[in-house]
Short mmCIF file of C-alpha atoms in Angstrom, two decimals:
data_model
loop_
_atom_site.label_atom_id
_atom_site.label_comp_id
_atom_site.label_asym_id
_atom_site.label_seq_id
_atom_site.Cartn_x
_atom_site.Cartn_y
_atom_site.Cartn_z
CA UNK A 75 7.67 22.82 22.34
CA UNK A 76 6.26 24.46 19.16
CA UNK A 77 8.90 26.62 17.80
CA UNK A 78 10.13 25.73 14.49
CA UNK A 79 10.20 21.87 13.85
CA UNK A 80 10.86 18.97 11.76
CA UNK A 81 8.39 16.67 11.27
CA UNK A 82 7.90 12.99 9.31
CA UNK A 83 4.94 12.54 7.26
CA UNK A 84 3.57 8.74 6.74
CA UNK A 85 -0.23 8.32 5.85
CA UNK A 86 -2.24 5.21 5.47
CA UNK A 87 -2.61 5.61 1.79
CA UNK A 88 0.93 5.91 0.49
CA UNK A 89 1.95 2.62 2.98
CA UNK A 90 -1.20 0.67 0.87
CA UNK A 91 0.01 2.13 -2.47
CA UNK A 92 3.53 0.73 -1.56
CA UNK A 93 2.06 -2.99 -0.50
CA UNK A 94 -0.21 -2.80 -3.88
CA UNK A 95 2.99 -2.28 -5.87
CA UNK A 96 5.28 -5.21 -4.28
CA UNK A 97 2.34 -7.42 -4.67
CA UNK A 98 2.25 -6.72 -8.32
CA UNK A 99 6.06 -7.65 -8.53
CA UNK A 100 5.02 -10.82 -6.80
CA UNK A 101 2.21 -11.54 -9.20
CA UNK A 102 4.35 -11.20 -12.03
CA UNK A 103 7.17 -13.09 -10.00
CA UNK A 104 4.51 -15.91 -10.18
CA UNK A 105 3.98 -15.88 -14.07
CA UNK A 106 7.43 -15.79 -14.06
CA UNK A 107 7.94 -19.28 -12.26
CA UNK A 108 4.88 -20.75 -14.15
CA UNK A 109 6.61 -19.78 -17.71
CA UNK A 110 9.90 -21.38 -16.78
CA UNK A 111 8.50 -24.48 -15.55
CA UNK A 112 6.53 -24.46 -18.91
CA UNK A 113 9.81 -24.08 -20.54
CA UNK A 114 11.48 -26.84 -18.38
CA UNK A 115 8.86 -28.91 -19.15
CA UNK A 116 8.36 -29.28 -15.40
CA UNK A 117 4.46 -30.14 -13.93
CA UNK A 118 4.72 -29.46 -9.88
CA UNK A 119 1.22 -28.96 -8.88
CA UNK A 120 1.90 -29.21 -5.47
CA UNK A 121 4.27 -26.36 -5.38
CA UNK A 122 2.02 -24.29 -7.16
CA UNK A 123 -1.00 -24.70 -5.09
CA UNK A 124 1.52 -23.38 -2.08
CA UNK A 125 2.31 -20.36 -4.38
CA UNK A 126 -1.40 -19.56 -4.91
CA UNK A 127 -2.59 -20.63 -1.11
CA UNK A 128 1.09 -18.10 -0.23
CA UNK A 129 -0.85 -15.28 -2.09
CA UNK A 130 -3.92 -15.77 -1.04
CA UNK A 131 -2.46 -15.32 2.38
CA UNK A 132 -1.04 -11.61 1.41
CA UNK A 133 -4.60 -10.46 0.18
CA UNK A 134 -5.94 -11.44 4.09
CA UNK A 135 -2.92 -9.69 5.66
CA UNK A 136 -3.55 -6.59 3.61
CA UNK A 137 -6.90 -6.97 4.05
CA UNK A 138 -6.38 -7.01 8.14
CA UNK A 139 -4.00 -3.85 7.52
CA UNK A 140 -0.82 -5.48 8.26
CA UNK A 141 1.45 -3.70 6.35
CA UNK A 142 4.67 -4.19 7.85
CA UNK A 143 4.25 -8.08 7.11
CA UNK A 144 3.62 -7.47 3.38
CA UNK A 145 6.77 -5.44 3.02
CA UNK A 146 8.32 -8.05 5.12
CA UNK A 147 7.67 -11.28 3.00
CA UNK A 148 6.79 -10.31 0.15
CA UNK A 149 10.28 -9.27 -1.08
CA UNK A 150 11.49 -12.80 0.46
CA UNK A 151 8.52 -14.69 -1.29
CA UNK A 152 9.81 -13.31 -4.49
CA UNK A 153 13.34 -14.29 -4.27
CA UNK A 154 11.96 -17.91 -3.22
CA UNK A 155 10.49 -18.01 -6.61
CA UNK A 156 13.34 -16.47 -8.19
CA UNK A 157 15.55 -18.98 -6.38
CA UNK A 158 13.65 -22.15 -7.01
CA UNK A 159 13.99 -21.09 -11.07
CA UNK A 160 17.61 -21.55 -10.50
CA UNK A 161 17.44 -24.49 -8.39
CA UNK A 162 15.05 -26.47 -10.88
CA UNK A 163 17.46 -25.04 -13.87
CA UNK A 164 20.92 -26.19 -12.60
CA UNK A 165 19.52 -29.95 -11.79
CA UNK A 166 18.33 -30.43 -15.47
CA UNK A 167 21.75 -28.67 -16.44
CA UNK A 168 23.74 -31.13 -14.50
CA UNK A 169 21.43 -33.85 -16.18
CA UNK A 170 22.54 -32.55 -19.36
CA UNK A 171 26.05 -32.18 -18.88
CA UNK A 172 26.04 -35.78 -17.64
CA UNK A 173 23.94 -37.16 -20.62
CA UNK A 174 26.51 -34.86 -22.48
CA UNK A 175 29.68 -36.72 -21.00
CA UNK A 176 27.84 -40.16 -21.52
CA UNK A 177 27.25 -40.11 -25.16
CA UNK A 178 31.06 -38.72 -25.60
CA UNK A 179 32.31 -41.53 -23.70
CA UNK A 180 29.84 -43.85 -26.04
CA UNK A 181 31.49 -42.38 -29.01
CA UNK A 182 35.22 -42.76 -27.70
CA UNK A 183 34.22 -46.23 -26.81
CA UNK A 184 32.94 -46.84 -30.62
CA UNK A 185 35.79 -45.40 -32.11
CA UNK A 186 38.06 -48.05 -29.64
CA UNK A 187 36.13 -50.51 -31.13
CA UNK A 188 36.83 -49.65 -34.45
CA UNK A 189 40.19 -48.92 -33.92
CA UNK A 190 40.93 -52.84 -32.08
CA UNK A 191 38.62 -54.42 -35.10
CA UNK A 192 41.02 -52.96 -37.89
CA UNK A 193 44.18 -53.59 -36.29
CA UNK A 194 42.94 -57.07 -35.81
CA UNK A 195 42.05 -57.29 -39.28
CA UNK A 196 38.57 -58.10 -38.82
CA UNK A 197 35.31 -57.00 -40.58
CA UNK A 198 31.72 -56.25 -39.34
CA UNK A 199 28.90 -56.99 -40.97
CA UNK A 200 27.96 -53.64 -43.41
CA UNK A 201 25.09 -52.87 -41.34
CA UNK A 202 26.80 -53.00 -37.90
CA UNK A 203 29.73 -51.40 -39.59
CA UNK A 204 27.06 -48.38 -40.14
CA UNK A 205 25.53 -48.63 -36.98
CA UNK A 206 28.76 -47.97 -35.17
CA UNK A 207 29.18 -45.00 -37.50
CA UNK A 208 26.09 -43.83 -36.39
CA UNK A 209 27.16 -44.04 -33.11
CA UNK A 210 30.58 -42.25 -33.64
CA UNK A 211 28.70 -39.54 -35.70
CA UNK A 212 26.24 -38.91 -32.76
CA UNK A 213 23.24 -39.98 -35.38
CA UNK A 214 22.14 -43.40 -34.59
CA UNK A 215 18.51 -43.45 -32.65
CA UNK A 216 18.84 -46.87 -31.19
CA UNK A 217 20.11 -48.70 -28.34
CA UNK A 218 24.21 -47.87 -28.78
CA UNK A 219 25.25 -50.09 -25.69
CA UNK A 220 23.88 -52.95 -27.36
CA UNK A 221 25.67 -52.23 -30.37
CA UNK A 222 29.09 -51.51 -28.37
CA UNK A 223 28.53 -54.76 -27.03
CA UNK A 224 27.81 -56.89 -30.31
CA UNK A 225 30.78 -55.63 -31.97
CA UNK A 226 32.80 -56.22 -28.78
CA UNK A 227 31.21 -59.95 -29.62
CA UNK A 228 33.41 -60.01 -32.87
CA UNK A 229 36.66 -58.50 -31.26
CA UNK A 230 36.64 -61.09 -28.33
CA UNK A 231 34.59 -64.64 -29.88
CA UNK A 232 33.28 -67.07 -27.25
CA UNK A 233 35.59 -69.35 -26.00
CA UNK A 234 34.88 -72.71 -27.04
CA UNK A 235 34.03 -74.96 -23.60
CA UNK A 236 34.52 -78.57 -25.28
CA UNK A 237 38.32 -79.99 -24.56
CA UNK A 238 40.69 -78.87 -27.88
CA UNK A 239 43.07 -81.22 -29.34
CA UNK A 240 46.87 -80.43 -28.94
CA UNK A 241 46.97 -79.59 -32.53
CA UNK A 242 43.82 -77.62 -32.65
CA UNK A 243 45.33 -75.59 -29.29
CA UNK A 244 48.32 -74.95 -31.82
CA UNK A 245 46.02 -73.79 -34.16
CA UNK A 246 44.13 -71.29 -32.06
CA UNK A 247 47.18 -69.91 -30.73
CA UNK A 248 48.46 -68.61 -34.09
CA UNK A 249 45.36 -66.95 -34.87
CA UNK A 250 45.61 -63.35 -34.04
CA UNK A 251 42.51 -63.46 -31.90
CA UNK A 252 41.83 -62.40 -28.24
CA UNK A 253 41.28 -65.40 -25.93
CA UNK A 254 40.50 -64.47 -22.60
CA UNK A 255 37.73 -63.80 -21.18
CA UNK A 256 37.70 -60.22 -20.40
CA UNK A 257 33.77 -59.11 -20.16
CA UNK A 258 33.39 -55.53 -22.40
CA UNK A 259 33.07 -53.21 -19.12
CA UNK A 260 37.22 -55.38 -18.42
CA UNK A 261 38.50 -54.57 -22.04
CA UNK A 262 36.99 -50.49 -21.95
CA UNK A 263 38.91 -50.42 -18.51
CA UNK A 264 41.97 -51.18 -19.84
CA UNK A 265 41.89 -49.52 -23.40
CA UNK A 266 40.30 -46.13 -22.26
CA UNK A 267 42.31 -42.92 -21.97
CA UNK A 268 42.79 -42.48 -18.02
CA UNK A 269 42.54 -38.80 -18.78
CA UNK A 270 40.35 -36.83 -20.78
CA UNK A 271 40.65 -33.43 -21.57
CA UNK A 272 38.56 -31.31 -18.98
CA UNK A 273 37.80 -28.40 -21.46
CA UNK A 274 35.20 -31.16 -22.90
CA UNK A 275 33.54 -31.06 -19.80
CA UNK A 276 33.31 -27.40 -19.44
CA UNK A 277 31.74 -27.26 -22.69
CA UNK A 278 29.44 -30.07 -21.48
CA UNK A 279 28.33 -27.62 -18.94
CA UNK A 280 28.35 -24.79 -20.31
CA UNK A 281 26.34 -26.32 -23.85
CA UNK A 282 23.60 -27.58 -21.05
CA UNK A 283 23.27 -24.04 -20.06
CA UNK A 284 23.22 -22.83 -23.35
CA UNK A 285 20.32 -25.63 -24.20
CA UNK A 286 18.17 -24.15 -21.71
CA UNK A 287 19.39 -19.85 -21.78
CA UNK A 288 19.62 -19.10 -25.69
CA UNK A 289 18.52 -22.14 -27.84
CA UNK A 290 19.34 -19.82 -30.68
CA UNK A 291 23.22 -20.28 -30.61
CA UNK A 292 23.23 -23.68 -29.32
CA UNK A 293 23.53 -25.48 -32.31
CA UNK A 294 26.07 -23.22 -34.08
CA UNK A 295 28.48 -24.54 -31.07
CA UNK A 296 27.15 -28.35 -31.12
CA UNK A 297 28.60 -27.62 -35.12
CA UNK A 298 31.88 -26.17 -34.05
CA UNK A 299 32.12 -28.86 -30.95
CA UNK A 300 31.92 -31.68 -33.28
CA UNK A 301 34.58 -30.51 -35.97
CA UNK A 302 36.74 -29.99 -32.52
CA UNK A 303 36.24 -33.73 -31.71
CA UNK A 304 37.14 -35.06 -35.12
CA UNK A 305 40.44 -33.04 -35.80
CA UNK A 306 43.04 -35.49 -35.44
CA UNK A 307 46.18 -33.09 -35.20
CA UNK A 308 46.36 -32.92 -31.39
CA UNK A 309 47.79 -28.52 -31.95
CA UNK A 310 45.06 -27.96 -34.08
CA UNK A 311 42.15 -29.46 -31.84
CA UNK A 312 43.84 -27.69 -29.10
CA UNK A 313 43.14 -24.41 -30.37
CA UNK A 314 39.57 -25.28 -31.26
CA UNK A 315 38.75 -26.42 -27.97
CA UNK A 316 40.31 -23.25 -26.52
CA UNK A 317 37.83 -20.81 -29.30
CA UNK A 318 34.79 -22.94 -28.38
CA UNK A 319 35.28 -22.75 -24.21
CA UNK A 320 36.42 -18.75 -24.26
CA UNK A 321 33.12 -18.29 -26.55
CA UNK A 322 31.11 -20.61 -24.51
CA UNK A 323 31.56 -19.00 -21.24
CA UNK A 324 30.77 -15.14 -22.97
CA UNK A 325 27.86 -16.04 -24.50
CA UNK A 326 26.07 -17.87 -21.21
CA UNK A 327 26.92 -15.13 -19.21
CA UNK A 328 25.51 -12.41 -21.74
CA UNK A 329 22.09 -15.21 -21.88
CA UNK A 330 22.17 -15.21 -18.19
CA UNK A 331 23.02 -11.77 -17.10
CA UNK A 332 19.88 -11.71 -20.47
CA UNK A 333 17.49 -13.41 -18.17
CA UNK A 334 18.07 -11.68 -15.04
CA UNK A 335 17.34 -8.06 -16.91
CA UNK A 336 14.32 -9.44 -18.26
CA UNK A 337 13.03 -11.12 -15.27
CA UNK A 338 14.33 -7.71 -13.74
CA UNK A 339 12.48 -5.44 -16.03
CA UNK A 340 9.14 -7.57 -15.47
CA UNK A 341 9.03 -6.89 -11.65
CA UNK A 342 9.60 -3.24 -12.51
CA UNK A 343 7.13 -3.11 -15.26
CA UNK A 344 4.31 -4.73 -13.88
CA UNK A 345 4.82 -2.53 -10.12
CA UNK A 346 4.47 0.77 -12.59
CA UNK A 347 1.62 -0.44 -14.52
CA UNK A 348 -0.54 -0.95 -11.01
CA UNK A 349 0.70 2.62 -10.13
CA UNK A 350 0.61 4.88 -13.54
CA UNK A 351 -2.24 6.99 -14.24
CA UNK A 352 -2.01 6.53 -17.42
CA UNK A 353 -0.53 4.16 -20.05
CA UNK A 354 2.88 3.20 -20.50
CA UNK A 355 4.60 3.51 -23.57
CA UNK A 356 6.08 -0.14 -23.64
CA UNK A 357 6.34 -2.48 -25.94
CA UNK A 358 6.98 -6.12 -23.60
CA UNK A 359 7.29 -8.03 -26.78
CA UNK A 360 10.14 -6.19 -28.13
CA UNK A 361 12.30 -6.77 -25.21
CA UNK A 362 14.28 -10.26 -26.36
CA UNK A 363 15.43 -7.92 -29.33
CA UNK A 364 17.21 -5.42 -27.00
CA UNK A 365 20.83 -5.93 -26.38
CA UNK A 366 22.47 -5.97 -22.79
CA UNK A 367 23.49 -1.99 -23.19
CA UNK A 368 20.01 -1.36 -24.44
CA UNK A 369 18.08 -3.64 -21.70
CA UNK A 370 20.28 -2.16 -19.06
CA UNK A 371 19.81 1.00 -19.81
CA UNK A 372 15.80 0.42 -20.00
CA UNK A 373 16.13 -1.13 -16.75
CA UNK A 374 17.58 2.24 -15.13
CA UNK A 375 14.99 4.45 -16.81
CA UNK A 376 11.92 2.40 -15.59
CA UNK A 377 13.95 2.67 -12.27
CA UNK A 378 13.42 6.11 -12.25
CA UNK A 379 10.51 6.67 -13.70
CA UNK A 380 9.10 3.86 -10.92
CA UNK A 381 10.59 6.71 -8.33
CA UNK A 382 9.39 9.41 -10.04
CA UNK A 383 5.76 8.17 -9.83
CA UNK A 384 6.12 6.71 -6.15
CA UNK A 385 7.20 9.86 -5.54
CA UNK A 386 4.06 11.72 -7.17
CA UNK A 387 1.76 9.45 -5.52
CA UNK A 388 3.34 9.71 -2.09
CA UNK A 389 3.53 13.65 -2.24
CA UNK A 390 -0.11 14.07 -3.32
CA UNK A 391 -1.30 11.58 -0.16
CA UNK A 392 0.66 12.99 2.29
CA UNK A 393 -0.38 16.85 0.99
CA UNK A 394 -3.86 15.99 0.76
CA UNK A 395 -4.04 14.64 3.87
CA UNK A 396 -2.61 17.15 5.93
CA UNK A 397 -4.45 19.89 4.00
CA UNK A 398 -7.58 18.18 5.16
CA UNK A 399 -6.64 17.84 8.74
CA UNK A 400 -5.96 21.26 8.95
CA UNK A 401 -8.70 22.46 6.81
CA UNK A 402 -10.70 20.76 10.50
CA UNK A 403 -8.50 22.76 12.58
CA UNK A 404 -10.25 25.89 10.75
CA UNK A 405 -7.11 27.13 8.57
CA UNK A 406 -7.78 28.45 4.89
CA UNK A 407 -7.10 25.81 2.47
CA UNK A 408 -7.32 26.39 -1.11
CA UNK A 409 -8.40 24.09 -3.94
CA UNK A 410 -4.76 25.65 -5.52
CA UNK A 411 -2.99 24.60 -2.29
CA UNK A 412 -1.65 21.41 -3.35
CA UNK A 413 -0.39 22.73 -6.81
CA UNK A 414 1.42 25.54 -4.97
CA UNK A 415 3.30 22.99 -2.61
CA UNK A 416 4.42 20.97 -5.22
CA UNK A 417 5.61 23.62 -7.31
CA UNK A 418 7.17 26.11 -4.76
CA UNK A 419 8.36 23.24 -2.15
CA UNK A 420 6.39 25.84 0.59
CA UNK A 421 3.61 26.45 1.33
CA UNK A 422 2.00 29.20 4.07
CA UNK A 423 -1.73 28.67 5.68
CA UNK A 424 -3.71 31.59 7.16
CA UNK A 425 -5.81 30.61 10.07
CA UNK A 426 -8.69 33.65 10.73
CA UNK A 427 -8.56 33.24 14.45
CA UNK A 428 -4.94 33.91 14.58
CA UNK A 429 -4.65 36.98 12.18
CA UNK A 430 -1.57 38.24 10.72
CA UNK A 431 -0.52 34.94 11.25
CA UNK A 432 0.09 31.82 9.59
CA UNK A 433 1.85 28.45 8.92
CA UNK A 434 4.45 27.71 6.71
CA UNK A 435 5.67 24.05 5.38
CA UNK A 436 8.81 24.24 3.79
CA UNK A 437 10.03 20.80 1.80
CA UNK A 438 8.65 18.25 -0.32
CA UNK A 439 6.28 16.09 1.00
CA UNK A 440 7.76 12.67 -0.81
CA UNK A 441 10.86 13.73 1.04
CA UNK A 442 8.66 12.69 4.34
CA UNK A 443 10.68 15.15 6.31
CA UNK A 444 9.06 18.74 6.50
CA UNK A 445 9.80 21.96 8.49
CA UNK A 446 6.89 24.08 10.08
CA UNK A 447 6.94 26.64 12.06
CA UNK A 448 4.81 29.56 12.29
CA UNK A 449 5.19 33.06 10.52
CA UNK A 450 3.99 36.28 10.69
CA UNK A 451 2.56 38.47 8.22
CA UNK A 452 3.19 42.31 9.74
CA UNK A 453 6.81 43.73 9.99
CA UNK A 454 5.69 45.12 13.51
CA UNK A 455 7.42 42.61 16.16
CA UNK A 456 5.25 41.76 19.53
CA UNK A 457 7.39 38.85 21.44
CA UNK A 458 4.44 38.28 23.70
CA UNK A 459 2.18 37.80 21.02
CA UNK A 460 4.72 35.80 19.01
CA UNK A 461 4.95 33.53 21.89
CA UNK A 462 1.23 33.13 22.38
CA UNK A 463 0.60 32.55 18.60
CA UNK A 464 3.14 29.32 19.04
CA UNK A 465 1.05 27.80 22.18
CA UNK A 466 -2.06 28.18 20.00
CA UNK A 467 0.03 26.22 17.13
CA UNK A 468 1.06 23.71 19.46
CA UNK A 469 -2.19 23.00 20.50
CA UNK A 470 -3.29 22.83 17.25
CA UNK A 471 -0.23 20.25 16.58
CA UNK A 472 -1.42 17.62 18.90
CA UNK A 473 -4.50 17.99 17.71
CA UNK A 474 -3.73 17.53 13.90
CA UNK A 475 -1.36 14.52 15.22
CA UNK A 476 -4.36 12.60 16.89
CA UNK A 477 -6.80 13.19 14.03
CA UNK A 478 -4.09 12.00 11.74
CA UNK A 479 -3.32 8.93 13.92
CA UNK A 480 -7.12 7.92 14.11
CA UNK A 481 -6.91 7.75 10.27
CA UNK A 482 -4.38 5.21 10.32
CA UNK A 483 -1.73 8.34 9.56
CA UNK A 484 1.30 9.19 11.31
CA UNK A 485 2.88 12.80 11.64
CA UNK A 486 6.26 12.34 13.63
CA UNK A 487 8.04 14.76 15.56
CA UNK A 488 11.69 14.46 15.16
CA UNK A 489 12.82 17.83 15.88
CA UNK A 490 11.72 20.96 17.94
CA UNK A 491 12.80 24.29 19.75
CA UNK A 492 11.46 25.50 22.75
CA UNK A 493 8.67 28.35 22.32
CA UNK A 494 10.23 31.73 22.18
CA UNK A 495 13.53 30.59 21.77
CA UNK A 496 13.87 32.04 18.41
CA UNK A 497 11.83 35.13 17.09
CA UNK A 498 8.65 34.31 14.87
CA UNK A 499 9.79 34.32 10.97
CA UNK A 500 8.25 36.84 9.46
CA UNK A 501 6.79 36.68 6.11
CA UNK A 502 5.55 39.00 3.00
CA UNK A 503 2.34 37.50 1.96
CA UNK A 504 1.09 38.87 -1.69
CA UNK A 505 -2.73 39.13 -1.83
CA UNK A 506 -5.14 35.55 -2.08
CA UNK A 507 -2.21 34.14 -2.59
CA UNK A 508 0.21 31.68 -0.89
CA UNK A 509 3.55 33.03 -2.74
CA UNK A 510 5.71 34.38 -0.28
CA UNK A 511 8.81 36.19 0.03
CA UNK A 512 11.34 35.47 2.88
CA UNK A 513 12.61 38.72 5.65
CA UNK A 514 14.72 36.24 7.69
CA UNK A 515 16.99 33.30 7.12
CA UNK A 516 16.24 29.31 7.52
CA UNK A 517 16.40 28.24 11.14
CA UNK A 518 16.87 24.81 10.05
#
């Protein structure tokens, strides 16, 4: 069947262009991984010798020509790295939202303290006095559970062991002090709020993300957080601690949804840097002063332009290639060929043996799908000779299919009409040149 048909195009080139450019995502995946482990302050040595043995691997498979594989897990090997970021991020979060929560309860526990010391009418020494200040303030360096605990020491004395006179008994019982013996962790159980607020521990959370996402703003909240915990009018804190948690939770989702079009951008960056010609105009160091809008919109355009270049280098591989198979099969190709294809979308090929006849491609080569079919030059109709002119192209179609398949090409028949079963298009050719004007319709 060699009447008009529709054809896919795949060469050997275009397939190794597309494994070159996922592997440069992947290598940039990997400096990714080995900044934010830099940033987390995380050494795993292990894991990165299975990253670098992992790419070491892709090099053999693409060295061996197994394509399909790259495309296949490379993509996944990426989103592993992307995906242990996150992983190795949200444990140190929850480690910080629970060192968070501790050193709250440690100041609520100092501030019981002080509270049960004055309504005792007791007194600290000046320096523990300013130690548990420290403590309430969030300031003090030291050990703060020992400190807890010495000032519990004044709040609850050692009960004496030695047997007490009757009258000394009556003594100690009219002294406002607290004689059982109640260890600290007893006395915090029983003096501690049953239930605290949960918007601190949203904050907690979302602070810990904030530590590690935009260091920048972090300590404008831990400001606002701590005039929040020291407002005594119970409305007032109230509405603090609702301002903090609705600003909280925008601002680590702009920082987050920040990092992902960054990390984003990277991938698509470094995959049109292995594939452009020639330089690109961009500026990697100015991207943390972008906004979302901007980044976004950046994003999108390197998108396209990432297309727009695939595209170029897949058209000019598959167009080259066939030229030069069919150049073998003894049809006229032109230096000027390649141009004309890309700028008409057509193309028509003389072959001398066959004259007054040709063959035309219609469609883009990127587009992998292309028509051909073959034309005729003269307005005079011969069906016989129409038909024989198609058995000579579809001899000459098997033959361009196995020369492309020993290449490591592919040239796909998808669609096809019997020979004769519609009449030859014929074509206007304009003198050494492959401009054409159409006397029929499209078939297809």
């Amino acid at each position: 069947m060699s009447g008009p048909k529709v054809v896919h195009i795949v060469t050997r080139e275009e397939i190794i262009a597309t494994c070159q450019g996922i592997l440069a995502q992947l290598d940039q995946a990997i400096n990714q991984w080995q900044h934010a482990m830099q940033n987390l302050a995380i050494t795993d040595d292990t894991f990165l010798q299975g990253i670098i043995n992992t790419r070491e691997k892709f090099n053999k498979l693409l060295a061996e020509d197994k394509f399909s594989d790259i495309q296949r897990l490379v993509p996944i090997e990426i989103k592993q790295l992307q995906a242990n970021i996150i992983e190795r991020k949200q444990v140190i979060i929850t480690t910080l939202a629970k060192q968070r929560e501790e050193a709250r309860q440690t100041k609520e526990n100092a501030q019981l303290l002080i509270n049960a010391i004055a309504q005792k009418g007791l007194h600290l020494p000046k320096a523990l006095h300013n130690e548990l200040t420290q403590i309430i303030q969030g300031n003090y360096q030291g050990s703060a559970t020992a400190v807890l605990n010495q000032v519990f020491g004044y709040l609850v004395p050692e009960q004496q062991t030695n047997v007490l006179t009757a009258k000394q008994q009556a003594i100690l019982n009219s002294m406002n002090v607290d004689k059982s013996t109640q260890t600290y962790t007893d006395w915090l159980t029983k003096h501690q709020t049953s239930q605290r607020d949960p918007r601190f521990n949203q904050i907690d959370h979302y602070l810990s993300e904030l530590a590690l996402e935009n260091k920048n703003v972090y300590q404008s909240f831990i400001q606002r957080l701590n005039i929040a915990e020291t407002e005594t009018i119970k409305q007032q804190q109230n509405l603090l601690l609702d301002s903090i948690l609705l600003d909280l939770s925008k601002t680590v989702q702009e920082a987050k949804k920040r990092t992902q079009l960054l990390a984003k951008l990277e991938l698509i960056v470094a995959e049109l840097k292995q594939k452009s010609v020639e330089p690109l105009k961009l500026d990697i160091q100015q991207f943390d002063q972008l906004t979302i809008d901007e980044l976004t919109t950046l994003v999108e355009n390197c998108e396209q332009q990432l297309i727009k270049v695939t595209n170029t280098i897949t058209a000019t591989y598959r167009q080259q290639t066939l030229l030069q198979c069919l150049s073998k099969l003894g049809y006229e190709v032109r230096s000027d060929m390649q141009t004309q294809w890309i700028k008409d979308g057509r193309l028509v090929i003389r072959n001398p043996a066959t004259p007054g006849y040709g063959i035309e491609f219609t469609g883009q080569a990127e587009n992998q799908r292309v028509q051909v079919r073959a034309v005729r030059f003269t307005q005079q109709e011969d069906r016989q000779r129409d038909k024989d002119i198609e058995t000579l192209w579809c001899s000459d179609f098997a033959k361009l299919q196995a020369w492309l398949a020993k290449q490591g090409d592919s040239l796909i028949l998808e669609k096809s009409l019997p020979i004769g079963q519609v009449a030859i298009k014929q074509v206007e050719a304009e003198q050494n040149s492959t401009i054409i004007k159409e006397n029929v319709k499209k078939y297809f």
